[in-house]
Short mmCIF file of C-alpha atoms in Angstrom, two decimals:
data_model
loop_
_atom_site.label_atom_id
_atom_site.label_comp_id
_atom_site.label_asym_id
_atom_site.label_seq_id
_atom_site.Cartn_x
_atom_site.Cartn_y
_atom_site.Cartn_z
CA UNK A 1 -19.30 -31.20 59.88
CA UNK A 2 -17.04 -33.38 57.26
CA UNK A 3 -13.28 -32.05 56.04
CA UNK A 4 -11.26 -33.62 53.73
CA UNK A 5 -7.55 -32.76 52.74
CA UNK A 6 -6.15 -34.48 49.60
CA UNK A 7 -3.25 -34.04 47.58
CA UNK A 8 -4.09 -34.19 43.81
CA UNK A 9 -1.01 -34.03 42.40
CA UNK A 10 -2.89 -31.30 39.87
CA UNK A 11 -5.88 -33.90 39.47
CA UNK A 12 -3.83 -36.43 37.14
CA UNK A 13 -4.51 -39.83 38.69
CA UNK A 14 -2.75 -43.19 38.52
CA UNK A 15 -4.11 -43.91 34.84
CA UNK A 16 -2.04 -40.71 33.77
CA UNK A 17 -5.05 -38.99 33.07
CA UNK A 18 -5.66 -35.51 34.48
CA UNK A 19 -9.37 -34.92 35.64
CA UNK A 20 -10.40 -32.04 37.77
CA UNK A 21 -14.54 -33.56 37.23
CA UNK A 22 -12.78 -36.76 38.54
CA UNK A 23 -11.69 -35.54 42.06
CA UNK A 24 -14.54 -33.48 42.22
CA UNK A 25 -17.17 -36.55 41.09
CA UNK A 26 -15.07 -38.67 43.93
CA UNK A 27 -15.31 -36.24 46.90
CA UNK A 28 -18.90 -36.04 46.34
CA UNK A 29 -19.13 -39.84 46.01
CA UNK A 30 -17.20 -40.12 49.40
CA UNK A 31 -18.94 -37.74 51.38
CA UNK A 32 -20.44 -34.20 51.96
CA UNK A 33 -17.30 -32.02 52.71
CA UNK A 34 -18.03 -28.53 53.94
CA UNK A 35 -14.40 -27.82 54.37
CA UNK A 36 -12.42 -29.20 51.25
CA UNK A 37 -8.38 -29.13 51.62
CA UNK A 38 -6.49 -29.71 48.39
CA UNK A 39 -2.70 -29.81 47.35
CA UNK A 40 -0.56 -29.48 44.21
CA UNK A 41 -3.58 -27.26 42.45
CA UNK A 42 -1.80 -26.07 39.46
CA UNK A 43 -2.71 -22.70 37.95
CA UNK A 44 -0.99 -21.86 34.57
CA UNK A 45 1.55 -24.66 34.59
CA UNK A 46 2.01 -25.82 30.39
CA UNK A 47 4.97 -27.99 31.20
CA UNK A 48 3.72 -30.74 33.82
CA UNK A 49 2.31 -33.89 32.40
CA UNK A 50 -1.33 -33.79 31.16
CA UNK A 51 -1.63 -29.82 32.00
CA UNK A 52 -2.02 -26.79 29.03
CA UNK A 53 -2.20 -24.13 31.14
CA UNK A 54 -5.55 -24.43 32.77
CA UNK A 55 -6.52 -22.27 35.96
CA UNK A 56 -7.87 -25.13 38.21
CA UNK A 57 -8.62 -22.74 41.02
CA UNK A 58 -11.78 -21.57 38.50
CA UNK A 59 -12.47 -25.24 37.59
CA UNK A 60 -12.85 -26.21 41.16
CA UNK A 61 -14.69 -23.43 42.42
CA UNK A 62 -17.21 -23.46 39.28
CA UNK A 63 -17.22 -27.40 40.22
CA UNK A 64 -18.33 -26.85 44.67
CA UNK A 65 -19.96 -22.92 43.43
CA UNK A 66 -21.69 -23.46 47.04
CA UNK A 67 -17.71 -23.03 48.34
CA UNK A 68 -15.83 -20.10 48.53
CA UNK A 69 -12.05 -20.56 46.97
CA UNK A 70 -9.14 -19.26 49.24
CA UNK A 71 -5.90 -19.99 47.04
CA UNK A 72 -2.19 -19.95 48.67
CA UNK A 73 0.74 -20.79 45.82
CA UNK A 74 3.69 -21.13 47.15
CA UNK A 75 5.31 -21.09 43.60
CA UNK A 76 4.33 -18.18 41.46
CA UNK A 77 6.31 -17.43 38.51
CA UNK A 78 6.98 -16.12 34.83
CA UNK A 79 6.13 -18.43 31.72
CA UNK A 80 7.95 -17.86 28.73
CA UNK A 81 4.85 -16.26 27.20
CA UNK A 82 4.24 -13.91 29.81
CA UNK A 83 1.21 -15.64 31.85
CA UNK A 84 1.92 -16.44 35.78
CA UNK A 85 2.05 -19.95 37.04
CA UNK A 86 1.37 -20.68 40.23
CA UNK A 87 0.88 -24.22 42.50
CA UNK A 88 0.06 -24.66 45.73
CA UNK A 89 -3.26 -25.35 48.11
CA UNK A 90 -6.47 -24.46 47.58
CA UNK A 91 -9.28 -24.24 50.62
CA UNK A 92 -12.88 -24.73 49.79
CA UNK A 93 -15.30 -23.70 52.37
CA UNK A 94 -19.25 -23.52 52.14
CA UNK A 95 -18.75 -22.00 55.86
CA UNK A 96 -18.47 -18.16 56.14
CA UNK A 97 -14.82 -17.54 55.79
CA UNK A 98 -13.82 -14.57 58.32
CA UNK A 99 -10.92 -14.27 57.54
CA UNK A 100 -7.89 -15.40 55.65
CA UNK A 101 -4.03 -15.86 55.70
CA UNK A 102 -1.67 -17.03 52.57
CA UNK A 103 1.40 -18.11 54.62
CA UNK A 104 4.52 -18.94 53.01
CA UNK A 105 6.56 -21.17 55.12
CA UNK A 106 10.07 -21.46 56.08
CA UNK A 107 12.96 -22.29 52.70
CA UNK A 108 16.44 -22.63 54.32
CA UNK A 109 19.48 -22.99 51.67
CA UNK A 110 19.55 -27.37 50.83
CA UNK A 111 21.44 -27.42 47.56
CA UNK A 112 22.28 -31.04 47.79
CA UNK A 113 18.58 -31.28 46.75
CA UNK A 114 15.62 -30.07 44.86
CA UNK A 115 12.88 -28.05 46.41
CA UNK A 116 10.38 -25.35 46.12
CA UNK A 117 8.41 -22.56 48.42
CA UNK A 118 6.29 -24.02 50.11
CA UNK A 119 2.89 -22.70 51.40
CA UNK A 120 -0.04 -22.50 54.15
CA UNK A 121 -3.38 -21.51 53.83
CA UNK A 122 -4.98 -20.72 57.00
CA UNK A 123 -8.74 -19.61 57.02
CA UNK A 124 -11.31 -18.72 60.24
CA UNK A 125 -14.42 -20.28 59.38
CA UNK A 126 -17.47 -18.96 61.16
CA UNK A 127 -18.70 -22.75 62.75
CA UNK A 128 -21.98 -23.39 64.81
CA UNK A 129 -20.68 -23.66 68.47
CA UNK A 130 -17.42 -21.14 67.78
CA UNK A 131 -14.67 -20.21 65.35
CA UNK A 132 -12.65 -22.86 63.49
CA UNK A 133 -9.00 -22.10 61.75
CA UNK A 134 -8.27 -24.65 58.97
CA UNK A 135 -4.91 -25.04 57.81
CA UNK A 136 -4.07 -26.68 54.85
CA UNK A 137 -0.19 -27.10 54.08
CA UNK A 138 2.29 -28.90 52.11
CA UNK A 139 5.66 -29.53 53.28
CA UNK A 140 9.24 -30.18 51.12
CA UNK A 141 9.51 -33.79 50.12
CA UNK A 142 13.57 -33.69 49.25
CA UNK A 143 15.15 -31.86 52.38
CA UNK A 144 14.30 -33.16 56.21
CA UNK A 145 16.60 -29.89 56.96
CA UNK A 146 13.56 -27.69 55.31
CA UNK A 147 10.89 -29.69 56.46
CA UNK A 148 12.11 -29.13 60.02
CA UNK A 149 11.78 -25.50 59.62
CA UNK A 150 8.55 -25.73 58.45
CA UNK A 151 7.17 -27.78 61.25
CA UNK A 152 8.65 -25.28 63.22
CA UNK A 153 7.50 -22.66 61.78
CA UNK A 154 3.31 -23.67 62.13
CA UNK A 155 4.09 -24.88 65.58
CA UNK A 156 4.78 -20.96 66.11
CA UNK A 157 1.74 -20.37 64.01
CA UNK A 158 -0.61 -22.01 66.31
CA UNK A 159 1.17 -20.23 69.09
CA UNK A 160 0.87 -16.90 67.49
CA UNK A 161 -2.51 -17.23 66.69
CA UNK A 162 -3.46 -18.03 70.48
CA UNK A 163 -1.52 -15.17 71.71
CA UNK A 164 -3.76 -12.82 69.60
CA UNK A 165 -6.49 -14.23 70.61
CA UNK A 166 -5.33 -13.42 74.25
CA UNK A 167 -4.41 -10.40 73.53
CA UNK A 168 -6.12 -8.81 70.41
CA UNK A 169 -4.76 -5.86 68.64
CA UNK A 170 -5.35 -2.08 69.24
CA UNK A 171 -8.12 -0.72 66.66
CA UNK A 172 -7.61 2.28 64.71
CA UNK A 173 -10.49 4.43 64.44
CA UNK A 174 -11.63 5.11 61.27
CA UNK A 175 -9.38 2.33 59.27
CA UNK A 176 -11.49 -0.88 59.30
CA UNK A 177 -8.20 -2.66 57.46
CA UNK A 178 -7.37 -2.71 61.39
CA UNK A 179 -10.11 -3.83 63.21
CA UNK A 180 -9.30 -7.13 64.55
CA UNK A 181 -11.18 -10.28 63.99
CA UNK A 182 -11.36 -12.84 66.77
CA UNK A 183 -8.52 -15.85 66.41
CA UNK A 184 -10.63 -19.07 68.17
CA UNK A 185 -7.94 -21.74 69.88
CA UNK A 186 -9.74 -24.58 68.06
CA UNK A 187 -7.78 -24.90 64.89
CA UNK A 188 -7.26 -27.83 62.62
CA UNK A 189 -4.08 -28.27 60.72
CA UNK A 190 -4.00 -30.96 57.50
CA UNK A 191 -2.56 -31.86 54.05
CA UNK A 192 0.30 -33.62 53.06
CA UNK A 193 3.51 -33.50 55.52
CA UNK A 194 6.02 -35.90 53.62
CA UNK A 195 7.07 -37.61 56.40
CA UNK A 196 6.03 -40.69 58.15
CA UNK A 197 3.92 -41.57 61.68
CA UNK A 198 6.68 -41.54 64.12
CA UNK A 199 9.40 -39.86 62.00
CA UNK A 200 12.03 -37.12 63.78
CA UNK A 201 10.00 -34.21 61.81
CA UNK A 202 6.31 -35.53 62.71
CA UNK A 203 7.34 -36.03 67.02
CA UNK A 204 8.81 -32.42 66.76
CA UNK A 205 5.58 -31.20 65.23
CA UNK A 206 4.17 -32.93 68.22
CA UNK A 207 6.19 -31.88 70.85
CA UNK A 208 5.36 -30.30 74.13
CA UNK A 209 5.69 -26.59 74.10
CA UNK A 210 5.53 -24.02 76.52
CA UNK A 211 1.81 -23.67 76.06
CA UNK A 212 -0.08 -27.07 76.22
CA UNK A 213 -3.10 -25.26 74.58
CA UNK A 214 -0.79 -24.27 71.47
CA UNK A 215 0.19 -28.15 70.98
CA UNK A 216 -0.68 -30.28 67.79
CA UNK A 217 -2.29 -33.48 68.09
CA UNK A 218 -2.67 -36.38 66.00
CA UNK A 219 -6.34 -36.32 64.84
CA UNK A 220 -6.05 -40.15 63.68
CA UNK A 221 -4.05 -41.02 66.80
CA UNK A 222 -7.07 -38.92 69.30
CA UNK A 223 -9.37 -41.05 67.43
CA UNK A 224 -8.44 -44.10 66.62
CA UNK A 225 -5.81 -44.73 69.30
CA UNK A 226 -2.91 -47.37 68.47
CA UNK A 227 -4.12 -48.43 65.06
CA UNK A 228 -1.78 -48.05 62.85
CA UNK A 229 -2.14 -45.36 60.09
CA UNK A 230 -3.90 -46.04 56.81
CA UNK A 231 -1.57 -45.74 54.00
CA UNK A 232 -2.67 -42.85 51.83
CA UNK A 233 0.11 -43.30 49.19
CA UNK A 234 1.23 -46.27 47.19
CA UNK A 235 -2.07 -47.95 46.86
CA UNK A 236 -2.83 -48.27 43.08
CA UNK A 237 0.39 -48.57 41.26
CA UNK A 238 1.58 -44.97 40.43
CA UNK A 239 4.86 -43.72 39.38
CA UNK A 240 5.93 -42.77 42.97
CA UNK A 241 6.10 -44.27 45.42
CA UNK A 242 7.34 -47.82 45.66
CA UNK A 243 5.96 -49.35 48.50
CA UNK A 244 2.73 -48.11 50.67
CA UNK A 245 3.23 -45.62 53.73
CA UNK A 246 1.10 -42.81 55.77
CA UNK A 247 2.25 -39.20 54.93
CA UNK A 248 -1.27 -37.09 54.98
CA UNK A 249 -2.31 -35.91 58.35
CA UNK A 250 -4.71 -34.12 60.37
CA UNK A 251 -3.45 -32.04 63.33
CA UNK A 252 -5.80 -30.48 66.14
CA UNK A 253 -5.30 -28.13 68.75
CA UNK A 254 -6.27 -28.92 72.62
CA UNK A 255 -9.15 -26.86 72.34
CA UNK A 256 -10.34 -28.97 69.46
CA UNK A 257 -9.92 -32.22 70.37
CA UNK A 258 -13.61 -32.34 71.66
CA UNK A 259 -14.88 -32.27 68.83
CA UNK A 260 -13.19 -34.37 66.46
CA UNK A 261 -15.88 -37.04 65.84
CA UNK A 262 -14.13 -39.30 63.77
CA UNK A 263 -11.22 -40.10 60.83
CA UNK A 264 -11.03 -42.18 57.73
CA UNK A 265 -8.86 -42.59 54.51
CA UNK A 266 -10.51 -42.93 51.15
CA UNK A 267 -7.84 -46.38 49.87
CA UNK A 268 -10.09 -46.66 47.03
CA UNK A 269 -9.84 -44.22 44.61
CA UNK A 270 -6.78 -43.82 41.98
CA UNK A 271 -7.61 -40.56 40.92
CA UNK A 272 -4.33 -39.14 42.61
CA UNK A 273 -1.10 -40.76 43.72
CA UNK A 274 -2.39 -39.71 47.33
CA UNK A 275 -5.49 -40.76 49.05
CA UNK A 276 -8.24 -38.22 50.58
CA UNK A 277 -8.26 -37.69 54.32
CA UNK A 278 -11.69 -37.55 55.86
CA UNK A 279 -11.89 -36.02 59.40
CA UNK A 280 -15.75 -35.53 60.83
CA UNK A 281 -16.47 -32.64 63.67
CA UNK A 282 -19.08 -32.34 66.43
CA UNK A 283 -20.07 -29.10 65.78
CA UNK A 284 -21.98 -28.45 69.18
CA UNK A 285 -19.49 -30.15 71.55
#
């Protein structure tokens, strides 16, 4: 079972040139994703560079029509015209998707800088072997102050989630919009965290907890061990940034860990500013 989780930057690549075929044409030549993790998907949006208002949420679902699109802006706003804008992540799974969540995450007060809302999508995938939750986030670039909160805030996701599954809700007979669907400990969190390997936000995303099983784990670390992280930004000479560094991640839980097969960064495309993320599961471990 392949994932990837790739920040697009709305599909406009290093030429300038924005492309949804393009990142679709280069996760296909990369690999066979059944889980596909994407960030800065812009639906709506006249006013960024290359964009007039295009829904890309339709392009890429009519481009993987085998997937089914779970959407989670965390901007969604007025245009002058009276159409909605919206950017955020998009999740597209050719596994059953069970069930889905559209979190927004944590926006403390940081006027010193810019920011926006930022955003989790969170789906249970029905997997051979068990349940699988995939979350695919993107946290605030400007303000470490709001970036803490947000690691914060899907460390008590995971923990959340694994107290429901311990203890499930009550049903209500007669009202299926209660009946509660089963939250598996395996989860994987990705997508692009804006901070670096080692940095004070990505060790308190780490952190023990009281629960061991509701700890994140570095997928590339479990894997890979002390080899340094690929760079997935500053590669191919875009606008931002000015030197190469690791800020794209994949997270697991304990009960995951199993079954993480192996991890690789994509360093040769320039169709984004960011590089994909490629993390293979063992499905029956």
């Amino acid at each position: 079972m392949e994932l990837v989780s790739w920040n697009i930057q709305w599909a406009r690549g290093c030429d300038g040139a924005v492309s949804v075929r393009r990142i679709a044409d280069t996760l296909r030549a990369n690999g066979d994703a059944d889980v596909i993790c994407l960030q800065e998907v812009a639906r709506g949006f006249d006013d960024l560079p290359g964009l007039s208002g295009e829904d890309q949420v339709a392009l890429f679902a009519a481009c993987f029509p085998d997937h089914q699109a779970i959407f989670a802006p965390g901007t969604d706003s007025l245009r002058a015209d009276g159409a909605r804008r919206q950017f955020g992540n998009l999740t597209l799974s050719r596994l059953p998707v069970l069930q889905a969540w559209r979190h927004l995450l944590p926006w403390p007060a940081d006027p010193a800088v810019p920011g926006m809302q930022r955003a989790c999508a969170e789906v249970l995938l029905d997997v051979p072997g068990g349940g699988l939750r995939v979350l695919n986030t993107h946290l605030e670039y400007y303000s470490a102050q709001q970036r803490s909160a947000q690691m914060h805030a899907l460390r008590a996701l995971n923990a959340e989630a694994l107290a429901h599954a311990a203890a499930p809700s009550a049903t209500r007979n007669g009202s299926p919009a209660f009946a509660p669907v089963a939250r598996p400990a395996a989860a994987l969190l990705c997508g692009d965290f804006n901070c670096q390997p080692f940095s004070p936000e990505y060790l308190q995303l780490l952190a023990p907890g009281r629960d061991a099983a509701a700890d994140w784990h570095d997928a590339w670390a479990f894997c890979r061990g002390d080899e340094p992280h690929a760079h997935t930004v500053g590669l191919h000479g875009c606008e931002w940034p000015d030197r190469p560094y690791c800020c794209d991640f994949a997270f697991a839980s304990a009960a995951l860990l199993p079954r993480l097969a192996g991890i690789r960064v994509d360093q040769a495309t320039a169709a984004s500013d960011h590089q994909p993320l490629w993390v293979t599961l063992d499905a029956h471990a």
